[in-house]
mmCIF file of C-alpha atoms in Angstrom:
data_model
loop_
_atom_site.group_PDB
_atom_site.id
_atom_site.type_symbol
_atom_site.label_atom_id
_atom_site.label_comp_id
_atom_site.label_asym_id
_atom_site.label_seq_id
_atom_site.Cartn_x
_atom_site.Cartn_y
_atom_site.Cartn_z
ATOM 1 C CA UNK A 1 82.247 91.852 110.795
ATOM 2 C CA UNK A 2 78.910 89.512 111.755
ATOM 3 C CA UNK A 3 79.673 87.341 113.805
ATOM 4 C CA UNK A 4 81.305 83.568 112.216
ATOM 5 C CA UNK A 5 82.019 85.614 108.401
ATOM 6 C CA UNK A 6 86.043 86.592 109.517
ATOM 7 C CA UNK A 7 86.318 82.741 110.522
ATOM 8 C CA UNK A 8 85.346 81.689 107.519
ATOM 9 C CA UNK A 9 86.953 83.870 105.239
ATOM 10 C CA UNK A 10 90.214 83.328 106.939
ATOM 11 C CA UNK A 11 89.499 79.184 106.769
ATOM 12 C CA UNK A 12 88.679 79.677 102.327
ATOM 13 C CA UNK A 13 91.882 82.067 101.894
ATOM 14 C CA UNK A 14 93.826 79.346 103.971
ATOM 15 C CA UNK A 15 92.518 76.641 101.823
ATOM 16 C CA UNK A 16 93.062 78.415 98.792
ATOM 17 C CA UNK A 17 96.393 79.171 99.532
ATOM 18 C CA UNK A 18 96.994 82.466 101.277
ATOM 19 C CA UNK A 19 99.713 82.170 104.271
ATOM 20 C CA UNK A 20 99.892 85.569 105.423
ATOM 21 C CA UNK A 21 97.445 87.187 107.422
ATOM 22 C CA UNK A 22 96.933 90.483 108.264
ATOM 23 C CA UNK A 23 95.357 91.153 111.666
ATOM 24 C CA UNK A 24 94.900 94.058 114.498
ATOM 25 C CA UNK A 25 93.584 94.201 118.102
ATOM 26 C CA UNK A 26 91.138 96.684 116.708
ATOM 27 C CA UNK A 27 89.698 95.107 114.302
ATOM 28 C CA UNK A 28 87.857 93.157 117.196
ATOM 29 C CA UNK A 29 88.006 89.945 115.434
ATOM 30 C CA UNK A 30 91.051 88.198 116.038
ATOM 31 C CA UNK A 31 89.708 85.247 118.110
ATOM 32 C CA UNK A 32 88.026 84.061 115.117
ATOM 33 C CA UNK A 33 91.275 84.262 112.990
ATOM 34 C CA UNK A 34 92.796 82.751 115.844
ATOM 35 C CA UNK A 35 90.376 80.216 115.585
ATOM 36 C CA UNK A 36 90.251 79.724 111.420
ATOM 37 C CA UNK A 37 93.881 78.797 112.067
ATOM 38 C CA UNK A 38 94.058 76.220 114.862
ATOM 39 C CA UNK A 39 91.382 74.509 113.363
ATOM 40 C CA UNK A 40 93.209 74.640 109.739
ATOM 41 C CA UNK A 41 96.048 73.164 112.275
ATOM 42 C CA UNK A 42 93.915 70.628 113.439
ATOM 43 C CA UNK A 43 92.786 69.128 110.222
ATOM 44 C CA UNK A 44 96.509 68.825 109.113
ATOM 45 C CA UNK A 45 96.026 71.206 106.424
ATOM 46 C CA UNK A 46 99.043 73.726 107.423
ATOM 47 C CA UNK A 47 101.695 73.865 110.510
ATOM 48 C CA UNK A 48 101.721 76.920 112.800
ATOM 49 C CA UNK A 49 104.729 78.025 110.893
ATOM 50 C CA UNK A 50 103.421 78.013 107.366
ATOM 51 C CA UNK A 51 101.395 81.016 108.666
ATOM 52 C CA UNK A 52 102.575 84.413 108.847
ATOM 53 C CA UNK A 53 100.121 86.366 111.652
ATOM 54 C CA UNK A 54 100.930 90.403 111.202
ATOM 55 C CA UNK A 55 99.217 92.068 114.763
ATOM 56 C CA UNK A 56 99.521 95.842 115.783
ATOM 57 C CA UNK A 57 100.171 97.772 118.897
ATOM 58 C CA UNK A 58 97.232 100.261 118.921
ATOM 59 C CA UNK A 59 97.644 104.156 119.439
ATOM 60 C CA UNK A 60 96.604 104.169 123.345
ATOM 61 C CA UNK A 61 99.239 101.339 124.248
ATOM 62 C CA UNK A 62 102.306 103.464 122.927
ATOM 63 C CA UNK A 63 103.873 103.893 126.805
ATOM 64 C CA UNK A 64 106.649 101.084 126.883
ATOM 65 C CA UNK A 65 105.140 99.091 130.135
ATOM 66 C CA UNK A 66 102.280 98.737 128.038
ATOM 67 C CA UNK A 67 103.590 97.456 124.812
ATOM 68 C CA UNK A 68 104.354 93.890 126.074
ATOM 69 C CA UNK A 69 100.862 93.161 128.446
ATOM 70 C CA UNK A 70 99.119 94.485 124.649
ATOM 71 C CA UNK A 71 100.873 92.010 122.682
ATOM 72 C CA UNK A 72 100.415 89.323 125.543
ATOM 73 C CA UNK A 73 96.816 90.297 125.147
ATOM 74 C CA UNK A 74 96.255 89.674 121.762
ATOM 75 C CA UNK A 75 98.149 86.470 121.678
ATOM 76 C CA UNK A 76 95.403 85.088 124.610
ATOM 77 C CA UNK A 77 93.051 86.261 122.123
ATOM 78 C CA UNK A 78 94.407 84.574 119.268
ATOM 79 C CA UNK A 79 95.463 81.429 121.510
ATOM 80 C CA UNK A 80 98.605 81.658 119.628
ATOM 81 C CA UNK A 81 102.168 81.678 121.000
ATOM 82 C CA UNK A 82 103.475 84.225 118.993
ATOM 83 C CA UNK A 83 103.087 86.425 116.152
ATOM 84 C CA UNK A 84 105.345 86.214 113.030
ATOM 85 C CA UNK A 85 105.289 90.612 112.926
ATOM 86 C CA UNK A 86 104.354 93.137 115.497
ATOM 87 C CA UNK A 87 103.861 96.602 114.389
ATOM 88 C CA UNK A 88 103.241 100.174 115.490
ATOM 89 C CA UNK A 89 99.858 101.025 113.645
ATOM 90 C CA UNK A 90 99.980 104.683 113.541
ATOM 91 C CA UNK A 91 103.162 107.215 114.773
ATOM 92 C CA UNK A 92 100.568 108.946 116.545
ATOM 93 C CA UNK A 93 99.444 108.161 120.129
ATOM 94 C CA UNK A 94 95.604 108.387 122.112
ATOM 95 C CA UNK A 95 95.738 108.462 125.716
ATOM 96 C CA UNK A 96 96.260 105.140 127.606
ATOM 97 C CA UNK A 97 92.946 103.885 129.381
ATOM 98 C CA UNK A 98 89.838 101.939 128.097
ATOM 99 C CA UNK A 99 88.670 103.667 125.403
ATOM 100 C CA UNK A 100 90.012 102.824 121.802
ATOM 101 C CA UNK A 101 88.756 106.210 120.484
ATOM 102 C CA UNK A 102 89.211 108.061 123.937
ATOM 103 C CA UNK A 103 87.367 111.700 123.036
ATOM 104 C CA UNK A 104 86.587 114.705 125.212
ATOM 105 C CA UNK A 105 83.393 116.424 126.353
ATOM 106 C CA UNK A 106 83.423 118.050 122.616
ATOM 107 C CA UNK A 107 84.238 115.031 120.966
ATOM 108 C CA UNK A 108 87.361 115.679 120.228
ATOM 109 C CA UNK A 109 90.385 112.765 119.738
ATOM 110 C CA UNK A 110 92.599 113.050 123.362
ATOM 111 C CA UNK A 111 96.262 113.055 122.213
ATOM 112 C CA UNK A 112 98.729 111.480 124.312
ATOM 113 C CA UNK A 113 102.452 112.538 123.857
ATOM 114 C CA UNK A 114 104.621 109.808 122.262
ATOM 115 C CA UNK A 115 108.219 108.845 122.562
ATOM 116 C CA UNK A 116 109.061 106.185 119.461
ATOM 117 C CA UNK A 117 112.206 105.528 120.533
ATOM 118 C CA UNK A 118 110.877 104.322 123.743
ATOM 119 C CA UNK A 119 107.961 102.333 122.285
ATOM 120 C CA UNK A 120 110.597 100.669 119.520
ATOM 121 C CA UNK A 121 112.900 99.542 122.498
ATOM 122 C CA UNK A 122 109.570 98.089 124.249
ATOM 123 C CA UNK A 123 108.753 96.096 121.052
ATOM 124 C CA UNK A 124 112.907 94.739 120.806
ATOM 125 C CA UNK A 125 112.159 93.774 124.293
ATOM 126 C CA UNK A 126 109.128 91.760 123.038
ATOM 127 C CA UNK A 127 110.783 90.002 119.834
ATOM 128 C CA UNK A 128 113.381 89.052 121.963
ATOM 129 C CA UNK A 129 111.410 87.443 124.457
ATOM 130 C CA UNK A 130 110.220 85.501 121.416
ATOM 131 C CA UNK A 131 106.557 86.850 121.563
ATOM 132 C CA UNK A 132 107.267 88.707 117.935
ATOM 133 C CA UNK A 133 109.634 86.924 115.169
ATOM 134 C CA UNK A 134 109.649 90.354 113.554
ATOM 135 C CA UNK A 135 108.983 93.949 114.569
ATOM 136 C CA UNK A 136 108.040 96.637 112.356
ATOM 137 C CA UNK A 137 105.842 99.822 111.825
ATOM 138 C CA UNK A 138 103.131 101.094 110.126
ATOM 139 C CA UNK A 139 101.560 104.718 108.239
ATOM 140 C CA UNK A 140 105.260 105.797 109.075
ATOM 141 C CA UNK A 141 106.621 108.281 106.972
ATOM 142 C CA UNK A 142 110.673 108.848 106.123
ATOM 143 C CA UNK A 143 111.432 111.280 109.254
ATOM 144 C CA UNK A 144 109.697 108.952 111.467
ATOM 145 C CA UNK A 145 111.538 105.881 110.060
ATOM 146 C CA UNK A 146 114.767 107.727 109.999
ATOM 147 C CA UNK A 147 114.328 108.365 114.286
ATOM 148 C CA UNK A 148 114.565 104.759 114.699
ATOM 149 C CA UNK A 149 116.868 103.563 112.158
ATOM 150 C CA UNK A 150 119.066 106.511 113.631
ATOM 151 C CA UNK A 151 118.522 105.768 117.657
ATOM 152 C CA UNK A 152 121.594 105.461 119.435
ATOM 153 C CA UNK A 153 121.432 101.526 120.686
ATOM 154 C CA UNK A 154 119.277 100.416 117.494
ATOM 155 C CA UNK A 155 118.798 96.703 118.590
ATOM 156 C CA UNK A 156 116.415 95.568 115.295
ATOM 157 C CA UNK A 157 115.491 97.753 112.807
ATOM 158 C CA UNK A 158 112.175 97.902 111.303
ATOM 159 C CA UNK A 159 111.273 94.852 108.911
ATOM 160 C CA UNK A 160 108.801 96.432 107.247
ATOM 161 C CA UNK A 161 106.780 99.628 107.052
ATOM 162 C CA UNK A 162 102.566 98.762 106.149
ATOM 163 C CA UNK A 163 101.114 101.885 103.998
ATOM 164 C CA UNK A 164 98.522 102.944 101.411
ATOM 165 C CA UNK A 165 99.798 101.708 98.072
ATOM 166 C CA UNK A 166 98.269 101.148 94.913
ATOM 167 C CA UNK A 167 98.353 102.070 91.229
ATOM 168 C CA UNK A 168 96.986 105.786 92.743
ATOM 169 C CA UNK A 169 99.121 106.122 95.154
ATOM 170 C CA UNK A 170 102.781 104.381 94.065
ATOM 171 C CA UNK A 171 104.861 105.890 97.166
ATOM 172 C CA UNK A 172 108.194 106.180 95.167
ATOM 173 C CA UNK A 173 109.618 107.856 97.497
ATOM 174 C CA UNK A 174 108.936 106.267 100.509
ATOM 175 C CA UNK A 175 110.014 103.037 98.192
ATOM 176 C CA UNK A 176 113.160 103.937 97.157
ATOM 177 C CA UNK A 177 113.862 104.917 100.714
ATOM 178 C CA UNK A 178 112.722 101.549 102.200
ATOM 179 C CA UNK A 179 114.675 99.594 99.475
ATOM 180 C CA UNK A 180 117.940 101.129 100.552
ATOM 181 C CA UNK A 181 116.903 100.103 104.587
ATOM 182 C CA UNK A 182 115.689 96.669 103.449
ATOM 183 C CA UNK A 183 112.383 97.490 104.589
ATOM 184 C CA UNK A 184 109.561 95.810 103.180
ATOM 185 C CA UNK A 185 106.434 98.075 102.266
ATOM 186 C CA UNK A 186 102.840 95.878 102.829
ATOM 187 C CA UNK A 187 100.330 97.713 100.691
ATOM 188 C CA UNK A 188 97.033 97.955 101.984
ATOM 189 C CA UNK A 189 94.326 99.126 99.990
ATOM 190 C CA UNK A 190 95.788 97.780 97.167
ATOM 191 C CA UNK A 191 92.636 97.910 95.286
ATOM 192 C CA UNK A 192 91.465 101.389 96.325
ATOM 193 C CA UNK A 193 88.575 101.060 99.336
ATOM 194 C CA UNK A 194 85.491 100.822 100.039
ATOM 195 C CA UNK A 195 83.490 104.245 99.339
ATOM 196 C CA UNK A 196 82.637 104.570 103.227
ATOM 197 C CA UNK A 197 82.944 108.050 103.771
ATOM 198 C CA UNK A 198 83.431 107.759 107.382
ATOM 199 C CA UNK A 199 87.052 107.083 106.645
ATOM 200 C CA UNK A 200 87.309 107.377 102.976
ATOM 201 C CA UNK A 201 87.665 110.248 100.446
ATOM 202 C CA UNK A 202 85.138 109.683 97.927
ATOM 203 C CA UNK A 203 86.030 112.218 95.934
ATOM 204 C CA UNK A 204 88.422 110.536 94.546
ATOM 205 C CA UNK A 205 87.494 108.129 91.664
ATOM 206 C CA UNK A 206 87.138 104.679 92.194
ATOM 207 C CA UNK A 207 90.607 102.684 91.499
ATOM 208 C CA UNK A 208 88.693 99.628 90.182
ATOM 209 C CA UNK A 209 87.129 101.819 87.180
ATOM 210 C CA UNK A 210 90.197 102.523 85.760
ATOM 211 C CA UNK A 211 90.108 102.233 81.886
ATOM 212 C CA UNK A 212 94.287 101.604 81.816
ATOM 213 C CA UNK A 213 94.350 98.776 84.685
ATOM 214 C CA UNK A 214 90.509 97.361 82.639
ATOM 215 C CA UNK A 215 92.480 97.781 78.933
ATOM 216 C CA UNK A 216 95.403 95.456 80.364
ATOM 217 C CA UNK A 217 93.357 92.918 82.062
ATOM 218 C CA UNK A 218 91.411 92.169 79.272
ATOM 219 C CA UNK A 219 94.388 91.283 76.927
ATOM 220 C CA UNK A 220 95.581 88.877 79.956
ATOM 221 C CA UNK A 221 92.176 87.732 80.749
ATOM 222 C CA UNK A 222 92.183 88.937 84.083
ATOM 223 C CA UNK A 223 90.160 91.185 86.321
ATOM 224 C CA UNK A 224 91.213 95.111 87.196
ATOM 225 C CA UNK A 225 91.621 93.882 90.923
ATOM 226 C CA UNK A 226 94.527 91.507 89.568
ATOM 227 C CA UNK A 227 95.932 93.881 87.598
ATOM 228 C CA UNK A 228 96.472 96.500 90.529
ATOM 229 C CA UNK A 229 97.292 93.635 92.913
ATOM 230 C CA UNK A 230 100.349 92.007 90.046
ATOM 231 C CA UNK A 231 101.734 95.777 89.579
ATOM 232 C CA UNK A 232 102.539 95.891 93.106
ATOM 233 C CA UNK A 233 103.739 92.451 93.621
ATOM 234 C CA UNK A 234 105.585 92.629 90.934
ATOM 235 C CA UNK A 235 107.798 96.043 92.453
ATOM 236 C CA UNK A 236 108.417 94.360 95.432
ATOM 237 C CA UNK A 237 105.049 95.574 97.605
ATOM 238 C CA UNK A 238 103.569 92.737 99.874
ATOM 239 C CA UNK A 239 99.977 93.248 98.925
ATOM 240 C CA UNK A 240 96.945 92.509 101.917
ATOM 241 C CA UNK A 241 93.881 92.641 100.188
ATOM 242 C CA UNK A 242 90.710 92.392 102.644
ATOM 243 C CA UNK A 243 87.763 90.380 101.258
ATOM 244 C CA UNK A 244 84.796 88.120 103.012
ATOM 245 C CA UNK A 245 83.507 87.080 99.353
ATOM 246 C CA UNK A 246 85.146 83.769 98.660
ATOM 247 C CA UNK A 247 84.934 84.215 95.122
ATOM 248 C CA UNK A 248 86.664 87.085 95.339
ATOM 249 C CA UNK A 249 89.501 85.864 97.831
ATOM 250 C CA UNK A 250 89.835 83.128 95.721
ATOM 251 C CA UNK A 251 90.499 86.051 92.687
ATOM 252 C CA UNK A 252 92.706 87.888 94.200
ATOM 253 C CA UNK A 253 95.169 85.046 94.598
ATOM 254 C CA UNK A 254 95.172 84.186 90.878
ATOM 255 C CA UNK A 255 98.043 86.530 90.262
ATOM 256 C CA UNK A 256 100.774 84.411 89.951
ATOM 257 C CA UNK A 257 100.318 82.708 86.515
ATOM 258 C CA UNK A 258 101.370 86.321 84.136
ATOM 259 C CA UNK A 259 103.716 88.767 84.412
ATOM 260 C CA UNK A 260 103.070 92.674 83.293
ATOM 261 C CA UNK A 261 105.621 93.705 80.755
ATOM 262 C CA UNK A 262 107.685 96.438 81.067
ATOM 263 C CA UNK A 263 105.698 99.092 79.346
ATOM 264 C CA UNK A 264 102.423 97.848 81.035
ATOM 265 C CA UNK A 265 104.337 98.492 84.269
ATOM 266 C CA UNK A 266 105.408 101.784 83.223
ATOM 267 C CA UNK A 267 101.655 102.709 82.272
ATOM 268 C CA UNK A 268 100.087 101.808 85.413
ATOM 269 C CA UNK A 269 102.898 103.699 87.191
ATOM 270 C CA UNK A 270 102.015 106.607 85.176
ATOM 271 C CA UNK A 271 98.141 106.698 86.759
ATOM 272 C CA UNK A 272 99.833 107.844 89.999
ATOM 273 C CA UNK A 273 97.397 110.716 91.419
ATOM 274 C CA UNK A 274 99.184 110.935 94.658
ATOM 275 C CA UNK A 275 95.569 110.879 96.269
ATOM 276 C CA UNK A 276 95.182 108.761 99.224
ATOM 277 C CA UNK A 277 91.852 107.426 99.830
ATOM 278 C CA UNK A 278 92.344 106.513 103.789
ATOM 279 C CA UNK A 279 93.171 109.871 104.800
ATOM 280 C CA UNK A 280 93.164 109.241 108.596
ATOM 281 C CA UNK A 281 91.905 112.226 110.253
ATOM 282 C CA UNK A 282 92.658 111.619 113.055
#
């Protein structure tokens, strides 16, 4: 993002009432989120606890010595004590070193082999030290959940699992399976993407266009956007929508004043394509 727009966006969604923030080393912007925060501090507007700061342990940090000096890292960066939830990003693991995106000479992605178990007991070791309130994971799927929740020694389980969810791609599955663990599913892109096809598969319609999520939001007054973003609130997703339009961010918080019927529920359930539009090639 330019430079100042992430502080600002996170200062309007704090003042318009958002309290959980969604955040990653990668994302090479968390000093100014860090920032948007201790200055909402500062003006008395919220408490450090009224916030709830979601980092991520990126793919070349997976060895366990390197789990806690990451998340040490980030909270420098942030200028924060600790984060509310740590998570895994991806199951998958680049080699350690410098390079986010470490490729060789033919620009191919350089693997690094990956021991979960041995990463998750690096991350109890860092919610326990009080540096994490809450560990969890993130693009996991059931087998890769199940190797934790089964590891001899299990100290915390996962509090929540962050995937693609939306009214194209429902996860019911991977719901039903989290329910049973108590683990929460965040939702991200839970209004489709953006049609970048460096990371996105555009062939897949646009989310937003729908004529069923459109139909529904007129008779409630309401936008597409806040249709797809009530559906999943109202199953139990945590929804993250990303925005730097403060019209918009303001929007996307006006969910909380209708409730989708039954049917309605049922219909946008129904639209599930099982296409997701962050494919991750990597």
């Amino acid at each position: 993002t330019p430079k100042g727009t992430c502080l600002e966006s996170v200062k309007i969604a704090i003042d318009t009432g958002y309290r959980h923030i969604d955040g990653a080393f990668v994302y090479f912007n968390e000093h100014e989120v860090g920032q948007a925060i201790r200055e909402k501090i500062a003006e008395g507007r919220i408490k450090r606890e009224d916030i709830f700061y979601c980092g991520k342990l990126w793919n070349t940090c997976h060895p366990p010595e390197l789990v806690r000096p990451t998340l040490e890292k980030t909270l420098k960066i942030l200028q924060l004590d600790y984060v509310d939830l740590y998570i895994i990003e991806l199951p998958m693991a680049f080699k350690p070193g410098d390079a986010i995106y470490p490729r060789d000479e033919n620009g191919k992605f350089i693997y690094h082999e990956t021991d979960l178990c041995a990463t998750w007991e690096a991350m109890e070791a860092c919610k326990d030290a009080g540096l994490a309130k809450s560990i969890g994971v993130s693009n996991f799927n059931r087998r890769q959940l199940e190797m934790i929740l089964n590891k001899p020694g299990l100290k915390h389980k996962p509090v929540s699992n962050q995937v693609e969810c939306h009214p194209y791609f429902t996860q019911p599955k991977l719901l039903e399976f989290c329910r049973q663990h108590d683990i929460v599913i965040v939702g991200y892109s839970p209004l489709g993407t953006s049609r970048d096809e460096t990371w996105v598969n555009v062939s897949s319609p646009p989310l937003l266009k729908d004529t069923v999520l459109n139909a529904i939001g007129k008779k409630y007054n309401k936008t597409a956007a806040q249709i797809a973003l009530r559906f999943n609130i109202q199953r139990g997703v945590v929804v993250i929508p990303k925005s730097f339009n403060p019209q918009r961010i303001r929007e996307n918080f006006q969910i909380f004043d209708f409730s989708l019927t039954e049917k309605e529920m049922k219909e946008i359930e129904a639209l599930n394509k099982n296409v997701r539009y962050v494919e991750l090639l990597m």
